[in-house]
Short mmCIF file of C-alpha atoms in Angstrom, two decimals:
data_model
loop_
_atom_site.label_atom_id
_atom_site.label_comp_id
_atom_site.label_asym_id
_atom_site.label_seq_id
_atom_site.Cartn_x
_atom_site.Cartn_y
_atom_site.Cartn_z
CA MET A 170 73.85 37.65 141.01
CA LEU A 171 73.34 36.65 137.38
CA VAL A 172 72.39 39.28 134.84
CA SER A 173 71.33 38.25 131.38
CA ALA A 174 70.32 40.43 128.49
CA CYS A 175 69.02 39.53 125.09
CA LYS A 176 70.12 41.75 122.30
CA ASP A 177 67.24 42.42 119.96
CA GLU A 178 68.89 42.09 116.60
CA ASP A 179 66.95 43.24 113.58
CA SER A 180 66.72 40.69 110.84
CA PRO A 181 68.20 41.92 107.60
CA LEU A 182 65.62 43.10 105.10
CA SER A 183 65.08 40.86 102.10
CA SER A 184 66.56 41.86 98.75
CA ILE A 185 64.26 39.51 96.81
CA LYS A 186 62.47 41.23 93.92
CA GLN A 187 61.26 39.00 91.13
CA LEU A 188 58.35 38.80 88.72
CA ASN A 189 57.24 35.16 88.52
CA SER A 190 54.24 35.24 86.17
CA PHE A 191 52.22 37.75 84.19
CA SER A 192 48.98 37.24 82.24
CA ILE A 193 46.14 39.18 80.71
CA LEU A 194 43.08 36.94 80.76
CA LYS A 195 40.13 37.04 78.39
CA GLY A 196 37.67 36.29 81.20
CA ASP A 197 38.81 39.31 83.25
CA ASP A 198 38.89 41.70 80.29
CA GLN A 199 35.61 40.70 78.67
CA GLY A 200 35.04 42.04 75.20
CA LYS A 201 38.50 43.60 74.95
CA ILE A 202 40.68 40.64 73.97
CA GLY A 203 39.99 37.43 72.07
CA ASN A 204 42.40 35.10 73.89
CA ASP A 205 44.48 34.94 77.06
CA ALA A 206 47.88 36.60 76.76
CA ASN A 207 50.53 34.92 78.92
CA ALA A 208 53.78 36.86 79.01
CA LEU A 209 57.17 35.37 78.32
CA ILE A 210 59.65 36.69 80.90
CA VAL A 211 63.27 36.75 79.72
CA GLY A 212 65.73 38.76 81.77
CA ASN A 213 64.26 42.21 82.36
CA VAL A 214 61.77 42.04 79.48
CA LEU A 215 58.32 40.51 79.46
CA THR A 216 56.56 40.07 76.15
CA SER A 217 52.96 39.20 75.48
CA SER A 218 51.14 38.75 72.22
CA MET A 219 47.61 39.94 71.48
CA GLY A 220 45.33 39.82 68.48
CA LYS A 221 45.61 42.61 65.93
CA TYR A 222 42.15 43.94 66.83
CA ASP A 223 42.32 43.46 70.61
CA ASP A 224 41.81 46.63 72.66
CA SER A 225 44.98 46.86 74.75
CA ARG A 226 44.34 50.33 76.20
CA SER A 227 42.72 49.43 79.52
CA LEU A 228 43.42 45.91 80.72
CA VAL A 229 43.63 44.12 84.06
CA THR A 230 46.60 41.82 84.67
CA MET A 231 47.19 38.76 86.79
CA PHE A 232 50.72 38.50 88.12
CA GLU A 233 52.77 36.89 90.84
CA TYR A 234 55.91 38.44 92.25
CA ASP A 235 58.28 38.23 95.19
CA GLY A 236 59.05 41.55 96.86
CA LYS A 237 57.49 44.39 98.82
CA SER A 238 55.62 46.16 96.00
CA ILE A 239 55.18 46.43 92.25
CA THR A 240 54.38 49.74 90.54
CA VAL A 241 53.87 51.32 87.10
CA ASP A 242 54.34 55.10 86.86
CA GLY A 243 54.28 55.28 90.67
CA ILE A 244 50.93 53.47 90.91
CA GLU A 245 50.97 50.32 93.01
CA GLN A 246 49.66 47.39 91.00
CA GLU A 247 46.93 45.24 92.49
CA TYR A 248 46.45 41.70 91.18
CA GLY A 249 43.31 41.52 89.04
CA VAL A 250 42.30 45.14 89.75
CA THR A 251 44.68 47.78 88.36
CA LEU A 252 44.05 48.87 84.76
CA ASN A 253 46.98 49.67 82.47
CA ASP A 254 47.39 50.78 78.87
CA TYR A 255 49.39 48.08 77.08
CA SER A 256 49.33 49.87 73.70
CA GLN A 257 52.68 51.39 74.74
CA PRO A 258 55.66 49.76 76.52
CA LEU A 259 55.30 49.86 80.31
CA ALA A 260 57.99 49.81 83.00
CA PHE A 261 57.11 47.66 86.00
CA ILE A 262 59.23 48.38 89.06
CA ILE A 263 59.49 45.66 91.69
CA GLU A 264 60.82 46.84 95.05
CA ALA A 265 62.37 44.54 97.65
CA GLU A 266 62.00 45.03 101.40
CA ASP A 267 65.53 46.51 101.52
CA GLY A 268 64.53 49.25 99.03
CA THR A 269 66.43 47.89 96.03
CA ILE A 270 64.48 47.74 92.78
CA GLN A 271 64.27 45.70 89.61
CA LEU A 272 62.87 47.09 86.37
CA LYS A 273 60.85 44.93 83.98
CA LEU A 274 59.90 46.34 80.59
CA CYS A 275 56.56 45.05 79.29
CA LEU A 276 56.11 44.91 75.52
CA THR A 277 52.83 43.85 73.91
CA LYS A 278 53.00 42.67 70.31
CA LYS A 279 50.00 42.63 67.99
CA ARG A 280 49.65 39.57 65.80
CA ASP A 281 47.53 38.88 62.74
CA LEU A 282 44.96 36.19 63.15
CA HIS A 283 45.10 33.63 60.39
CA LEU A 284 41.77 31.95 59.80
CA SER A 285 41.37 28.93 57.62
CA VAL A 286 38.12 28.49 55.79
CA SER A 287 37.05 25.04 54.64
#
């Protein structure tokens, strides 16, 4: 008699948690911003630049990340849907499948627009 058993081993949960891209697009936030704002991600800080008169209080973002979820103030972020107030620094928390987290601080700088008149 031959008895064989397969042990059902659980795969380890992934610890990957990374923000890959982050943008605020003019076309998705019509009338609120003058130009697309693509964030620069360096370490745990992402920085984007907006026009001095852009309304940064209620904007939709486009982002790509690796992980289980991404939240701001406990609210899960949905690509192209969730509105956030970028007039203040925001803390994005990316959670991996294994429950570990990574914090990304989002800073939005206002810039003066320099127009040249000919």
